[in-house]
XYZ file of C-alpha atoms in Angstrom:
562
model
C -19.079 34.875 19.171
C -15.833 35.635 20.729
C -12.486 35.269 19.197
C -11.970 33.281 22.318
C -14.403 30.869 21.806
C -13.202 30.582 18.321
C -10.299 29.183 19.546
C -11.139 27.481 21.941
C -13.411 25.519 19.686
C -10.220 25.040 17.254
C -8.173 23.638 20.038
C -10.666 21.447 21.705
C -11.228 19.645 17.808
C -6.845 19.749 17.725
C -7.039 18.053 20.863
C -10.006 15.305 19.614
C -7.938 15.056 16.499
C -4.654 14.332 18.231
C -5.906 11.997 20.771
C -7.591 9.878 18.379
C -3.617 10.020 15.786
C -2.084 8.966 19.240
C -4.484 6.245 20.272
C -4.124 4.965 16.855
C -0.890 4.997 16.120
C 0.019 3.276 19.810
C -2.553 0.860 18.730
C -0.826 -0.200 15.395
C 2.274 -0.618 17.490
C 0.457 -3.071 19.766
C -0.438 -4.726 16.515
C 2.955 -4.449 15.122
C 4.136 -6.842 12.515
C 0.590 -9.057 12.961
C -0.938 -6.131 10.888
C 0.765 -6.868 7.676
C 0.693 -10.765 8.128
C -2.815 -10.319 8.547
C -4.118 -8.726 6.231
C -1.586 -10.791 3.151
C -2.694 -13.791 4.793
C -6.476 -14.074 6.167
C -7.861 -12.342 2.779
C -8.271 -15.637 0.998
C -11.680 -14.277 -0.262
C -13.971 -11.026 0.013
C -16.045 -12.760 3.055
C -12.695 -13.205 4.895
C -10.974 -9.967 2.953
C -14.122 -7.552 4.641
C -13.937 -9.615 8.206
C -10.177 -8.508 8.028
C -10.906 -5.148 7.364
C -13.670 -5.058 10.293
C -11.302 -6.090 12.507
C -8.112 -4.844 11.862
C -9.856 -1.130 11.477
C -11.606 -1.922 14.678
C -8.023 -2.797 16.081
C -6.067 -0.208 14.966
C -9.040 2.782 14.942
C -8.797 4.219 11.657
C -9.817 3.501 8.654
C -7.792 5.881 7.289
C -4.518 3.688 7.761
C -6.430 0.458 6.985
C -7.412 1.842 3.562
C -3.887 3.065 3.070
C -2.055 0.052 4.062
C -4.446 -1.923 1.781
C -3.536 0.563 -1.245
C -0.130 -0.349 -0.216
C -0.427 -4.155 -0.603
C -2.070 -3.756 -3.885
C 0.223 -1.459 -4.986
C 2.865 -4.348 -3.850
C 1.083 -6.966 -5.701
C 0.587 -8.779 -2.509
C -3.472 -8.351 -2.390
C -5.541 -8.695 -5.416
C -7.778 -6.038 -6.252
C -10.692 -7.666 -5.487
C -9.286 -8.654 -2.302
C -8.474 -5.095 -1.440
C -12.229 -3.891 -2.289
C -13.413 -6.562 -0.139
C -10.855 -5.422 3.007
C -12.023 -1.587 2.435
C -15.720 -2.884 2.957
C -14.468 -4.120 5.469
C -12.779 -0.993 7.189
C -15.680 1.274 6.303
C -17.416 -1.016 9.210
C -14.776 -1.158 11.302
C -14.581 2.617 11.544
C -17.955 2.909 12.913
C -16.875 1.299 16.294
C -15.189 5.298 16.943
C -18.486 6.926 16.881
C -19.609 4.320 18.914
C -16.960 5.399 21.024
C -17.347 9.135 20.801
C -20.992 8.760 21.754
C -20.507 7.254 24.867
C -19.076 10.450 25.819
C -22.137 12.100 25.695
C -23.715 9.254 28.231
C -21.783 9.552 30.791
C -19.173 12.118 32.805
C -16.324 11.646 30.731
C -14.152 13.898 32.435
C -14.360 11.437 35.700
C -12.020 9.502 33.278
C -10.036 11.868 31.488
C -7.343 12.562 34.562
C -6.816 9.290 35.744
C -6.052 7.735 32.688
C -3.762 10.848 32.106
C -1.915 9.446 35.454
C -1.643 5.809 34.674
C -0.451 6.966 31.166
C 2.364 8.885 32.347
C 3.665 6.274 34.785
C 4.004 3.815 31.637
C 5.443 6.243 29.339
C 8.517 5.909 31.681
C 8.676 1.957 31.842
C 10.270 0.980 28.858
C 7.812 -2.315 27.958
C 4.842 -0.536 28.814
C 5.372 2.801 26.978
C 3.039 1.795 24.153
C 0.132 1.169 26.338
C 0.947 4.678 28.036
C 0.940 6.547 24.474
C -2.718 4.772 24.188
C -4.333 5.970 27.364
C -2.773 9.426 26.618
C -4.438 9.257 23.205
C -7.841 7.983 24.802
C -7.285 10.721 27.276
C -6.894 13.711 24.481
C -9.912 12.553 22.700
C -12.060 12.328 25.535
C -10.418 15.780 26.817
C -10.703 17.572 22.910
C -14.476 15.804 23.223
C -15.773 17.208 26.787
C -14.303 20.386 25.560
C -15.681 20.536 22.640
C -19.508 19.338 23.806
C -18.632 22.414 26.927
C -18.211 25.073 24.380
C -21.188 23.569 22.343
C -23.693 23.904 24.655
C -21.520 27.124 25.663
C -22.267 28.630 22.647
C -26.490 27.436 22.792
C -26.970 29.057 26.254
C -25.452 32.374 24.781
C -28.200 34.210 23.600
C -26.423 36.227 20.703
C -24.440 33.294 19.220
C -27.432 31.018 19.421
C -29.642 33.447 17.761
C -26.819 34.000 14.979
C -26.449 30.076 14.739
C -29.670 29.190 14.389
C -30.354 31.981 12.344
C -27.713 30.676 9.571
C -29.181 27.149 10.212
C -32.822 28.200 9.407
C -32.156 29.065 5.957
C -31.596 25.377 5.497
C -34.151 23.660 7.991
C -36.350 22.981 4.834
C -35.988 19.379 4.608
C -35.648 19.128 0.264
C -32.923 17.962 -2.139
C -30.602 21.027 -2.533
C -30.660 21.482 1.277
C -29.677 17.491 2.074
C -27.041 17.906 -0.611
C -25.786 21.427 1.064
C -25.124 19.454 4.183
C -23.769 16.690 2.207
C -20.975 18.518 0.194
C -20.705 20.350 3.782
C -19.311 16.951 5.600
C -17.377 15.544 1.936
C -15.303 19.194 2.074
C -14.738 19.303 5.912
C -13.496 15.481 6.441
C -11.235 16.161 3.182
C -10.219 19.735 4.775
C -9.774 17.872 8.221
C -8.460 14.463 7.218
C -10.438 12.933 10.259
C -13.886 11.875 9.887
C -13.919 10.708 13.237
C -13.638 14.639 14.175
C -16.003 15.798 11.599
C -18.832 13.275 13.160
C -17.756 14.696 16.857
C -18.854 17.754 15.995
C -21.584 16.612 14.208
C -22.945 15.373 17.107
C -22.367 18.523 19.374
C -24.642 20.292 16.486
C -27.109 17.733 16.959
C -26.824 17.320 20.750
C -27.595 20.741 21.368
C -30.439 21.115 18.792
C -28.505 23.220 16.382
C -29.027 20.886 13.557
C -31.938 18.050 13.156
C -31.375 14.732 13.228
C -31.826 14.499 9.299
C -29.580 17.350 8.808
C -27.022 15.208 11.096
C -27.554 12.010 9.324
C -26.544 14.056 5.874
C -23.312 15.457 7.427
C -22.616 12.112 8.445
C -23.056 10.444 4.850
C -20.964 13.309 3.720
C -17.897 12.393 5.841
C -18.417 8.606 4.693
C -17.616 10.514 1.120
C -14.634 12.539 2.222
C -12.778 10.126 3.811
C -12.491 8.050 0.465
C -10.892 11.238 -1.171
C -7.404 10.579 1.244
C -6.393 7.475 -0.232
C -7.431 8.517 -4.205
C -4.676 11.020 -2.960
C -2.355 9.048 -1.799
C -2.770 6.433 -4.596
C -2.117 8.996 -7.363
C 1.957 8.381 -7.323
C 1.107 4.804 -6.829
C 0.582 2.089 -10.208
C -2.687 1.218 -11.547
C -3.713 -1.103 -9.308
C -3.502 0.634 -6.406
C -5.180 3.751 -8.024
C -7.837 1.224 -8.858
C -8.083 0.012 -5.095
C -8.282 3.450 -4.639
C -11.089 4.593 -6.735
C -13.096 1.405 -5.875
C -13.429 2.994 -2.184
C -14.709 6.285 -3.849
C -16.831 4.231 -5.515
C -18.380 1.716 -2.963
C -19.338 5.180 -0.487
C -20.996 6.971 -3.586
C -22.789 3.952 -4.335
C -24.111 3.411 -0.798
C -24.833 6.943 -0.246
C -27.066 7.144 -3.448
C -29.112 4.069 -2.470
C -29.446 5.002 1.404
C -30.823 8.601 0.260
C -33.658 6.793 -2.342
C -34.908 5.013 1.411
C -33.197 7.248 3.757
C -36.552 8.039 5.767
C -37.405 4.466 6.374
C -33.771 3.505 7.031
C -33.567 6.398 9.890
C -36.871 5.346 10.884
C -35.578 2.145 11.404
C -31.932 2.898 13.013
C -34.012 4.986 15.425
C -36.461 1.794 16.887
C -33.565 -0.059 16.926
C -31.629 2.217 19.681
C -34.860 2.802 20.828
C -35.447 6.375 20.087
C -38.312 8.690 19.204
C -38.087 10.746 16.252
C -41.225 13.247 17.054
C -39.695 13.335 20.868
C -37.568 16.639 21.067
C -35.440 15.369 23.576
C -32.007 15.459 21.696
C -29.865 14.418 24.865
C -29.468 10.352 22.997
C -29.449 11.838 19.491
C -25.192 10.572 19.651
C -26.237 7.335 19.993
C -28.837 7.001 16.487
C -25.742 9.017 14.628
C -23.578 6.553 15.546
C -25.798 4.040 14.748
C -26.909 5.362 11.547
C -23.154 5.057 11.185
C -22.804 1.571 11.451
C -26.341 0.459 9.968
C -25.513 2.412 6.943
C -21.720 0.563 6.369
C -23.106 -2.893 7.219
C -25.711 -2.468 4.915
C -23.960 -1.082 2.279
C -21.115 -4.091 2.454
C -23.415 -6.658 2.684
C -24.947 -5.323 -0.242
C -22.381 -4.530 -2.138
C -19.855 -7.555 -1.653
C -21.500 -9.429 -3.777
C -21.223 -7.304 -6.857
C -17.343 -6.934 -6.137
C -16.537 -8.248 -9.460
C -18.738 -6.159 -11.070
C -17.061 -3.213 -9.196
C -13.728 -4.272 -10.154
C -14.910 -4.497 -14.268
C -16.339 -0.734 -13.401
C -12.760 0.839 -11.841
C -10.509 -1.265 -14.534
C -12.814 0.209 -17.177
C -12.381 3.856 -15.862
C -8.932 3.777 -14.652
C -6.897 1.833 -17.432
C -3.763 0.888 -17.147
C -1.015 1.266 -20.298
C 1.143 -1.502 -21.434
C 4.264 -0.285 -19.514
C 2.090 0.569 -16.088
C 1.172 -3.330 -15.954
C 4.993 -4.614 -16.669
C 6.073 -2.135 -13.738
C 3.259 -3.156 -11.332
C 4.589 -5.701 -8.650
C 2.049 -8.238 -8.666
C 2.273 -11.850 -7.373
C 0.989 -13.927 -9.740
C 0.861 -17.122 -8.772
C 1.502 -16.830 -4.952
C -2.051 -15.113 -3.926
C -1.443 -15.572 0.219
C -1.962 -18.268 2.387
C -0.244 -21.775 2.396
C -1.851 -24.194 -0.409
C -3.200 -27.886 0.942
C -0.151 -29.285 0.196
C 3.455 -28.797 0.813
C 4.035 -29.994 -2.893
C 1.735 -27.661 -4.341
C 3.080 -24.618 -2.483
C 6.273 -25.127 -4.341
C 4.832 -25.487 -7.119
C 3.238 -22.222 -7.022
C 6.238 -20.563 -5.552
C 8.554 -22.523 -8.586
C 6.082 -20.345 -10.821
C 6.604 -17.553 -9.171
C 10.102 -17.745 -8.777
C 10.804 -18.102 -12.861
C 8.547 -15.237 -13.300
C 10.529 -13.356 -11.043
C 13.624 -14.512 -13.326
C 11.592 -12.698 -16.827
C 11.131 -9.652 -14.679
C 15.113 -9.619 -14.288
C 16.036 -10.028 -18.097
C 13.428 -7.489 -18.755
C 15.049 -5.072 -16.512
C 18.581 -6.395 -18.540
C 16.819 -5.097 -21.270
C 15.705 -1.971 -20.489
C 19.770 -1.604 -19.143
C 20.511 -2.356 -22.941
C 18.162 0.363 -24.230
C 19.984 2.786 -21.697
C 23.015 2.156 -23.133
C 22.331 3.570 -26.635
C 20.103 6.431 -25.872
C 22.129 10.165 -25.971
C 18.760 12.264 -24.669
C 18.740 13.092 -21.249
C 15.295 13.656 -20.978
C 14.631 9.715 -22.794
C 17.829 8.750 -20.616
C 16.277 9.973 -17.390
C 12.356 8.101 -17.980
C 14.351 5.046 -18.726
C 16.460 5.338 -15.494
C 13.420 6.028 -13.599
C 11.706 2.854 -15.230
C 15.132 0.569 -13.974
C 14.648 2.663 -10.599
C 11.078 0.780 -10.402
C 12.370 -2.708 -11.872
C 15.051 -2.813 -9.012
C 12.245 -1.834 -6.025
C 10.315 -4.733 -7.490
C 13.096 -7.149 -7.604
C 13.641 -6.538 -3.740
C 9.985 -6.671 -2.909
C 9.705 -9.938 -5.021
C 12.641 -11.134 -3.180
C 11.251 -10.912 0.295
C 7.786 -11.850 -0.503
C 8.839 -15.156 -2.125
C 11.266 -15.567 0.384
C 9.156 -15.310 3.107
C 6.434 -17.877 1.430
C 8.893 -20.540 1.261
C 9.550 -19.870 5.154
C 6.045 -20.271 6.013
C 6.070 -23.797 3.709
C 9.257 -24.928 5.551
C 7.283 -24.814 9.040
C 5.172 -27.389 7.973
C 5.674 -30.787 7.594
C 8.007 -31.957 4.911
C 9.859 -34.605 3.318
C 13.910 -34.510 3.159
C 13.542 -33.999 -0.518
C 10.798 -31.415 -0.248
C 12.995 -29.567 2.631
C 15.953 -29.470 0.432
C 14.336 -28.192 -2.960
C 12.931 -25.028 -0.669
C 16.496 -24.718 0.320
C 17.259 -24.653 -2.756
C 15.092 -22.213 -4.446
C 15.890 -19.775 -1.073
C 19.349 -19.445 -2.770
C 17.675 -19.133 -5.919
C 15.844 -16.120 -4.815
C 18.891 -14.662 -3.220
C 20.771 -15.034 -6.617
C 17.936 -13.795 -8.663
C 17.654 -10.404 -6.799
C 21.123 -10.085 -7.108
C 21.316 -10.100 -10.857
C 18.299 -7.402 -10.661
C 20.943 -5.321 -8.390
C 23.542 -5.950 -11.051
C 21.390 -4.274 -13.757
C 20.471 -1.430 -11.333
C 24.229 -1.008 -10.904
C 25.128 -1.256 -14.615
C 22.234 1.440 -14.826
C 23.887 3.670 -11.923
C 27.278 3.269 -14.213
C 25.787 4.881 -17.232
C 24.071 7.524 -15.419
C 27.706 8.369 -13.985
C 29.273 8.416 -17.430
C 26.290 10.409 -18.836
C 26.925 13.208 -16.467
C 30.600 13.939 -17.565
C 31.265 15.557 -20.647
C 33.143 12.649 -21.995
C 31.726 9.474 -24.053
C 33.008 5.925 -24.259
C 34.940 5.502 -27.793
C 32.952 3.414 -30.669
C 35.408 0.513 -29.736
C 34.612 0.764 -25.910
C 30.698 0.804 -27.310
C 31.082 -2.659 -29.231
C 32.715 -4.295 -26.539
C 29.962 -3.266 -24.330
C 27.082 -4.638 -26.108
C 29.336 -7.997 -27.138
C 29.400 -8.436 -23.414
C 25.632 -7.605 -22.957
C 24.913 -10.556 -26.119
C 26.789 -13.242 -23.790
C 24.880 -11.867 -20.430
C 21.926 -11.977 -22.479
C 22.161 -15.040 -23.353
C 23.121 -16.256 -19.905
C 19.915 -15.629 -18.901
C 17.834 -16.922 -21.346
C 20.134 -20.127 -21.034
C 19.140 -19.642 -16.791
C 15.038 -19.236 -17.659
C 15.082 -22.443 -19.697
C 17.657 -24.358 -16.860
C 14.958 -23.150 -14.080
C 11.924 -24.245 -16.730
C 13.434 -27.918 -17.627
C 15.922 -28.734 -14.404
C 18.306 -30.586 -17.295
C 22.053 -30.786 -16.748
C 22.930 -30.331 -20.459
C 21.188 -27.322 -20.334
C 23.094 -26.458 -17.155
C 26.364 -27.033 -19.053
C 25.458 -24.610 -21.410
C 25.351 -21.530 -19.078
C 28.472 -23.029 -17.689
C 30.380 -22.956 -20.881
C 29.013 -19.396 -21.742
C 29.637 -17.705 -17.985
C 33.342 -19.241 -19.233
C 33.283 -17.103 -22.320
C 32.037 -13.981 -20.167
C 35.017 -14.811 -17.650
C 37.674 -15.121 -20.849
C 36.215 -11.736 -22.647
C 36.411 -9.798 -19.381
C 40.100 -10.534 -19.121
C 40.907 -9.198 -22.266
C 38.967 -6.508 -22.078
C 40.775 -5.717 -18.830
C 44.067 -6.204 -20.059
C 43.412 -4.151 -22.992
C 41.529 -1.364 -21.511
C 44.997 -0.527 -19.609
C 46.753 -0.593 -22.875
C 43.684 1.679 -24.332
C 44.098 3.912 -21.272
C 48.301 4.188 -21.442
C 47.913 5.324 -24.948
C 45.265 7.997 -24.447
C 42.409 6.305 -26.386
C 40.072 7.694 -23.555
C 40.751 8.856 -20.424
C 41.424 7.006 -17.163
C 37.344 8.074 -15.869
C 35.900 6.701 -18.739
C 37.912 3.597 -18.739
C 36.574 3.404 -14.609
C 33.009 3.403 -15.916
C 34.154 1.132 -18.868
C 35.636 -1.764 -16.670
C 32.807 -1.146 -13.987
C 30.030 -2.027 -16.619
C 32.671 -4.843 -18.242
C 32.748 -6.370 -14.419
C 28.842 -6.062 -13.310
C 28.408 -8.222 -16.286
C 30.953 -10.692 -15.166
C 29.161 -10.919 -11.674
C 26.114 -11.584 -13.522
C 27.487 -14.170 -15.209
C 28.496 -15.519 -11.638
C 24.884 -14.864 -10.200
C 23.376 -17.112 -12.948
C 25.993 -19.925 -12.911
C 24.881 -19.915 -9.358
C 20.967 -20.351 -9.597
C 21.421 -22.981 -12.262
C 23.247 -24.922 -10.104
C 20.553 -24.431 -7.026
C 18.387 -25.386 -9.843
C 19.984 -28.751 -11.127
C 21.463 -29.878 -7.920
C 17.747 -30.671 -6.702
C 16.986 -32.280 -9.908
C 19.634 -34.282 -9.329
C 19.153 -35.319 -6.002
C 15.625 -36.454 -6.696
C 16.431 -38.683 -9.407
């Protein structure tokens, strides 16, 4: 075998592997922001969860980014785990539609296709509302292209005496159909779709091996339960940087292709048996010319089997991935998980709010919690303890802004229905709420950014400066606690009593301004430190502000109604 051909078989699977990037990403374009509303909002359970994942995989043509996205929304809090399982089921079918694809290039004269989609592509590229479409025909064009290549240098290398005698001579040492063998050709298609990142490539050349007799069809069918493992390994990858629940999500799709694969091998020679008279094909003929077409639906059979066995022992699943991948008491308080919003629009207008009022004073705990880790910050003098805890406030404010727009958008959605006066005004109402909420979560962030400044001089507030600082954090504490109990009850007197103490925080920070100029003229501290001072001093003032503000979005409806 030539260097050459080497290359040329490198550069024909580049070209495969391109095409089918390009066709998908153009594809998720097309799909745009659909995708995401999609898949938060048709997975109201794991029938509907795996039709979502069927179709949006079939949509978009990869798994891959189906799988990832879904990690994504668990990591978000905006799937449910067993929602997420359910939509990679799902995708695992869905991604059987590209072999189904691939194989009708070995049907028919793909390259009578190749060149003129190339043409129409290029004439959309340049017209600026039909570029997308021209990106997909270019990326239908490269696979088919990479494909007829790669199926020409194939059967290339089969009529070439030497490297056919070489090829089948490596092949022969595992044409003894036994267990070690199978599992050779298993590990062989896990390491190469984890190596390539594209199973859809892996099964292409899978079925140039079995098109041109290189490989049997069982040999085939092992490689192609091998990529169904390595594909799972991408988004365990991924999900290692993400929290627990995504890591879960993650694992679960390890777990689900393990599974199937172990239960398809203890039947695998009836199952092929039976793929095989269902595309109509004989397994003692040695014509190998429609061997594509059982691989691909091998494919398929073996994912629609495997979900529709499988989808009802999702809860089981779940029990098994929780139990191996547990999560510690500070990885749940950081994972961003809706709890009482779970996607979709309830029967009623009234009990949408409901659930989003839920959400919405949860949302308000997960913003004195972050206060709280802002108070720990304050006292701690190791940087390596100082820069966790950042990190940790890093995470609370990311959650605050996701929490922000999911709610947000929820109470949208409920406002397009139809709804009393009263009803429309209380979502009004709790839209400002949100807004206010976040921003108190961006207050803490900043008060967070404030000490990190100060830490990273070689100066230090005085013991005074110290006091006043955590006085001022008591009255913002209890500010908050005073907001959680206005947004539990709705009372006015309650209300009065975060007015009265956001007066207090307004009165102390006056002082404290007047007398940190006095402080500063007689060289208590120098003028930096008293910056970082009076920025800290002020943030806590504007949270004061924030709160006054969502307790009176709070009480104002309250008032109305009665």
């Amino acid at each position: 075998m030539s260097i050459w051909v080497i290359f040329k078989l490198l550069g024909s699977l580049a070209l495969l592997m391109y095409g089918m990037k390009s066709m998908s990403e153009s594809l998720q374009k097309l799909a745009g922001p659909q995708l995401r509303h999609v898949l938060s909002a048709v997975t109201t359970n794991r029938f509907t969860g795996l039709l979502t994942g069927v179709f949006v995989t079939a949509a978009v043509q990869s798994s891959t980014a189906t799988t990832l996205l879904t990690v994504s929304f668990v990591n978000a809090g905006l799937l449910t785990l067993i929602q997420g399982i359910s939509v990679i089921m799902g995708a695992n079918i869905g991604t059987t539609v590209t072999a189904w694809i691939m194989s009708l290039g070995f049907s028919f004269n793909i390259s009578d296709f190749i060149y003129p989609a190339f043409f129409i592509g290029i004439i959309l590229t340049y017209m600026k509302k039909r570029r997308i479409i021209g990106d997909f025909l270019f990326g239908v064009a490269f696979l088919f292209l990479g494909l007829a290549t790669l199926k020409e240098t194939g059967f290339g290398l089969v009529e070439d005496p030497n490297a056919s005698a070489a090829i089948s001579t490596f092949f022969s040492h595992f044409s003894e159909q036994n267990f070690f063998n199978s599992l050779f050709f298993l590990i062989i298609g896990s390491v190469l779709t984890l190596c390539v990142q594209s199973s859809a490539a892996i099964m292409a050349i899978t079925m140039i091996l079995c098109s041109t007799g290189v490989l049997s069809l069982g040999q085939g069918v092992m490689l192609v339960l091998g990529e169904n493992v390595g594909t799972t390994i991408t988004a365990n990858i991924v999900a290692l940087g993400a929290n627990t629940q995504a890591r879960r999500a993650a694992f679960a799709h390890f777990l689900i292709n393990v599974v199937g694969v172990i239960w398809v091998l203890s039947i695998l020679p009836w199952f092929l048996k039976m793929v095989c008279n269902l595309v109509g094909y004989d397994m003692d003929s040695p014509d190998v010319s429609n061997v594509s077409v059982v691989l691909a639906g091998f494919h398929s059979a073996f994912n629609i089997t495997n979900a529709f066995i499988l989808i009802w022992l999702i809860p089981y699943i779940e029990k098994i991935v929780c139990y191996f991948i547990k999560a510690q008491k500070e990885d749940e308080e950081e994972d961003f998980r809706l709890r009482f919003i779970t996607g979709g629009i309830l029967s009623t207008a009234e009990l949408s709010v409901l659930e989003a009022r839920k959400e919405l004073n949860h949302f308000a705990d997960r913003t004195q919690r972050m206060f709280d880790l802002v108070q720990q910050l304050s006292k701690l003098k190791d940087e390596k303890e100082f820069t966790k805890l950042y990190s940790r406030i890093e995470k609370y404010e990311n959650i605050c802004d996701s929490m922000e727009i999911e709610i947000g958008n929820y109470l949208e959605e409920v406002m397009d229905g139809r709804l009393s006066a009263d009803t429309k005004g209380t979502i009004q109402a709790m839209l400002r709420e949100v807004s206010e909420i976040e921003s108190i979560g961006d207050s803490c962030y900043n008060l967070a950014r404030s000490f990190n400044h100060k830490s990273q001089e070689k100066g230090d507030f005085t013991p005074e400066q110290y006091e006043h600082i955590f006085n001022m954090f008591e009255l913002a504490n209890n500010a908050l606690t005073q907001m959680i109990k206005v947004l539990i009850t709705g009372q006015w007197n309650d209300a009065m009593q975060s007015f009265n103490i956001e007066t207090e925080i307004d009165n102390y920070r006056n002082t404290l301004k007047h007398q940190n100029v006095i402080d500063v003229s007689n060289s208590l501290y120098n003028y930096q430190m008293g910056v970082y001072y009076m920025d800290i001093i002020n943030e806590c003032e504007k949270m004061g502000d924030y709160v006054v503000n969502v307790v009176e979005a709070r009480t104002y409806t309250k008032e109305k109604k009665e």
